[in-house]
Amino acid sequence: MGHIDPEGNSPFDRMRDGGVRFITAGENLALAQTVSIAHKGLMDSPGHRANILSPHYSPVGIGVAQGGRHGTMLTQKFAD
């Protein structure tokens, strides 16, 4: 799990490929046992919190996948 996928694409590449238009964008990733724990971790991190609360981002995409023994994987994509 990382910002760059196995094919070498960044979150911004994936957003453009999905038809998302933006000037600025951001991505948060989290891996935790539960969504609540992941959310707390993101909100306790200054950089992740800044993405979540930024007034510059209005559309947001959220993905959640069960990672088995690894826990819950979350991604948040932000765009202006």
Coordinates of N, CA and C in Angstrom, one line a residue:
M1 N 0.9 -1.2 0.0 CA 0.0 0.0 0.0 C 0.9 1.2 0.0
G2 N 0.7 2.1 -1.0 CA 1.5 3.3 -1.0 C 0.9 4.3 -2.0
H3 N 1.4 5.5 -2.0 CA 0.9 6.5 -2.9 C 1.2 6.2 -4.4
I4 N 2.3 5.5 -4.7 CA 2.6 5.1 -6.0 C 2.2 3.6 -6.2
D5 N 1.4 3.3 -7.2 CA 0.9 2.0 -7.4 C 2.0 1.1 -8.1
P6 N 1.8 -0.2 -8.2 CA 2.8 -1.1 -8.8 C 3.2 -0.7 -10.2
E7 N 2.3 0.0 -10.9 CA 2.6 0.4 -12.3 C 3.3 1.7 -12.4
G8 N 3.6 2.3 -11.3 CA 4.3 3.6 -11.2 C 3.4 4.8 -11.3
N9 N 2.1 4.7 -11.2 CA 1.2 5.8 -11.3 C 1.0 6.5 -9.9
S10 N 1.0 7.8 -9.9 CA 0.8 8.5 -8.7 C -0.8 8.7 -8.5
P11 N -1.2 9.1 -7.3 CA -2.6 9.4 -7.1 C -3.2 10.4 -8.1
F12 N -2.3 11.3 -8.5 CA -2.8 12.3 -9.5 C -3.0 11.7 -10.8
D13 N -2.1 10.8 -11.2 CA -2.3 10.1 -12.5 C -3.6 9.3 -12.5
R14 N -3.9 8.6 -11.4 CA -5.1 7.8 -11.2 C -6.3 8.7 -11.3
M15 N -6.2 9.9 -10.6 CA -7.4 10.8 -10.6 C -7.6 11.3 -12.1
R16 N -6.6 11.7 -12.8 CA -6.7 12.2 -14.1 C -7.3 11.1 -15.0
D17 N -6.8 9.9 -14.9 CA -7.3 8.7 -15.6 C -8.8 8.5 -15.4
G18 N -9.2 8.8 -14.1 CA -10.6 8.6 -13.8 C -11.5 9.8 -14.2
G19 N -10.9 10.8 -14.9 CA -11.7 11.9 -15.3 C -11.8 13.1 -14.3
V20 N -11.1 13.0 -13.2 CA -11.2 14.1 -12.2 C -10.3 15.2 -12.7
R21 N -10.8 16.4 -12.8 CA -10.1 17.6 -13.2 C -9.7 18.4 -11.9
F22 N -8.5 18.9 -11.8 CA -8.1 19.6 -10.6 C -6.9 20.4 -10.9
I23 N -6.7 21.4 -10.1 CA -5.5 22.2 -10.1 C -4.6 21.8 -8.9
T24 N -5.2 21.6 -7.8 CA -4.5 21.0 -6.6 C -5.3 19.8 -6.2
A25 N -4.5 18.8 -5.6 CA -5.2 17.6 -5.2 C -4.3 17.0 -4.0
G26 N -4.9 16.1 -3.3 CA -4.2 15.4 -2.2 C -4.7 14.0 -2.0
E27 N -3.9 13.2 -1.3 CA -4.3 11.9 -1.0 C -3.9 11.5 0.4
N28 N -4.8 10.9 1.2 CA -4.5 10.3 2.5 C -4.6 8.8 2.4
L29 N -3.7 8.1 3.0 CA -3.8 6.6 3.1 C -3.8 6.3 4.6
A30 N -4.5 5.2 4.9 CA -4.4 4.7 6.3 C -4.6 3.2 6.3
L31 N -4.0 2.6 7.3 CA -4.1 1.1 7.5 C -4.3 1.0 9.0
A32 N -5.4 0.4 9.4 CA -5.7 0.2 10.8 C -6.6 -0.9 11.0
Q33 N -6.8 -1.3 12.2 CA -7.8 -2.4 12.5 C -9.2 -2.1 12.3
T34 N -9.6 -0.8 12.4 CA -11.0 -0.3 12.2 C -10.9 1.0 11.5
V35 N -12.1 1.4 10.9 CA -12.2 2.7 10.3 C -12.1 3.8 11.4
S36 N -12.6 3.6 12.6 CA -12.5 4.6 13.7 C -11.1 4.9 14.0
I37 N -10.3 3.8 14.2 CA -8.9 4.0 14.5 C -8.1 4.7 13.4
A38 N -8.4 4.3 12.1 CA -7.8 5.0 11.0 C -8.1 6.5 11.0
H39 N -9.4 6.8 11.2 CA -9.8 8.2 11.2 C -9.1 9.0 12.3
K40 N -9.0 8.4 13.5 CA -8.3 9.1 14.6 C -6.8 9.3 14.2
G41 N -6.2 8.3 13.6 CA -4.8 8.4 13.2 C -4.6 9.5 12.2
L42 N -5.5 9.6 11.2 CA -5.5 10.7 10.2 C -5.7 12.1 10.8
M43 N -6.6 12.1 11.7 CA -6.9 13.4 12.3 C -5.8 13.9 13.3
D44 N -5.0 12.9 13.8 CA -3.9 13.2 14.7 C -2.6 13.6 14.0
S45 N -2.6 13.4 12.7 CA -1.5 13.7 11.9 C -1.7 15.1 11.2
P46 N -0.8 16.0 11.5 CA -1.0 17.4 10.9 C -1.2 17.4 9.4
G47 N -0.4 16.7 8.7 CA -0.6 16.8 7.2 C -1.8 16.2 6.7
H48 N -2.2 15.0 7.3 CA -3.5 14.4 6.9 C -4.7 15.2 7.3
R49 N -4.6 15.7 8.5 CA -5.7 16.6 9.0 C -5.9 17.8 8.1
A50 N -4.8 18.4 7.7 CA -4.8 19.6 6.8 C -5.6 19.2 5.5
N51 N -5.3 18.0 4.9 CA -6.1 17.6 3.7 C -7.5 17.5 4.0
I52 N -7.9 16.9 5.1 CA -9.3 16.6 5.5 C -10.0 18.0 5.7
L53 N -9.4 18.9 6.3 CA -10.1 20.2 6.7 C -9.9 21.3 5.7
S54 N -9.1 21.1 4.7 CA -8.7 22.2 3.7 C -10.0 22.7 3.1
P55 N -10.1 24.1 3.1 CA -11.3 24.7 2.4 C -11.0 24.7 0.9
H56 N -9.9 24.3 0.4 CA -9.6 24.3 -1.0 C -10.1 23.1 -1.7
Y57 N -10.4 22.0 -1.0 CA -10.9 20.8 -1.6 C -12.4 20.7 -1.4
S58 N -13.1 20.5 -2.5 CA -14.5 20.2 -2.3 C -14.9 18.8 -2.7
P59 N -14.6 18.3 -3.9 CA -14.9 16.9 -4.1 C -13.9 16.0 -3.3
V60 N -14.4 14.9 -2.8 CA -13.6 14.0 -2.1 C -14.1 12.6 -2.5
G61 N -13.1 11.7 -2.7 CA -13.4 10.3 -2.9 C -12.8 9.4 -1.8
I62 N -13.6 8.5 -1.3 CA -13.1 7.7 -0.2 C -13.3 6.2 -0.6
G63 N -12.2 5.4 -0.4 CA -12.3 4.0 -0.6 C -11.9 3.2 0.6
V64 N -12.6 2.1 0.9 CA -12.3 1.3 2.1 C -12.2 -0.2 1.6
A65 N -11.2 -0.9 2.0 CA -11.1 -2.3 1.6 C -10.6 -3.1 2.8
Q66 N -11.1 -4.2 3.0 CA -10.7 -5.1 4.0 C -9.4 -5.8 3.6
G67 N -8.4 -5.6 4.4 CA -7.0 -6.2 4.1 C -6.7 -7.5 4.8
G68 N -7.7 -8.2 5.3 CA -7.5 -9.4 6.0 C -6.7 -9.2 7.3
R69 N -5.6 -9.9 7.5 CA -4.8 -9.8 8.7 C -4.2 -8.4 8.8
H70 N -4.1 -7.7 7.7 CA -3.5 -6.4 7.7 C -4.4 -5.3 8.3
G71 N -5.7 -5.6 8.3 CA -6.7 -4.6 8.8 C -7.5 -4.0 7.7
T72 N -7.9 -2.8 8.0 CA -8.7 -2.0 7.0 C -7.9 -1.0 6.3
M73 N -7.9 -1.0 5.0 CA -7.2 0.0 4.2 C -8.1 1.1 3.7
L74 N -7.7 2.3 3.9 CA -8.5 3.5 3.5 C -7.7 4.4 2.6
T75 N -8.4 5.0 1.6 CA -7.8 6.0 0.8 C -8.8 7.2 0.7
Q76 N -8.3 8.4 0.8 CA -9.1 9.6 0.6 C -8.4 10.4 -0.5
K77 N -9.2 10.8 -1.5 CA -8.7 11.6 -2.6 C -9.4 12.9 -2.5
F78 N -8.6 14.0 -2.6 CA -9.1 15.4 -2.5 C -8.8 16.1 -3.7
A79 N -9.7 17.0 -4.2 CA -9.4 17.8 -5.4 C -10.1 19.2 -5.2
D80 N -9.6 20.2 -5.9 CA -10.3 21.5 -5.8 C -11.4 21.6 -6.8

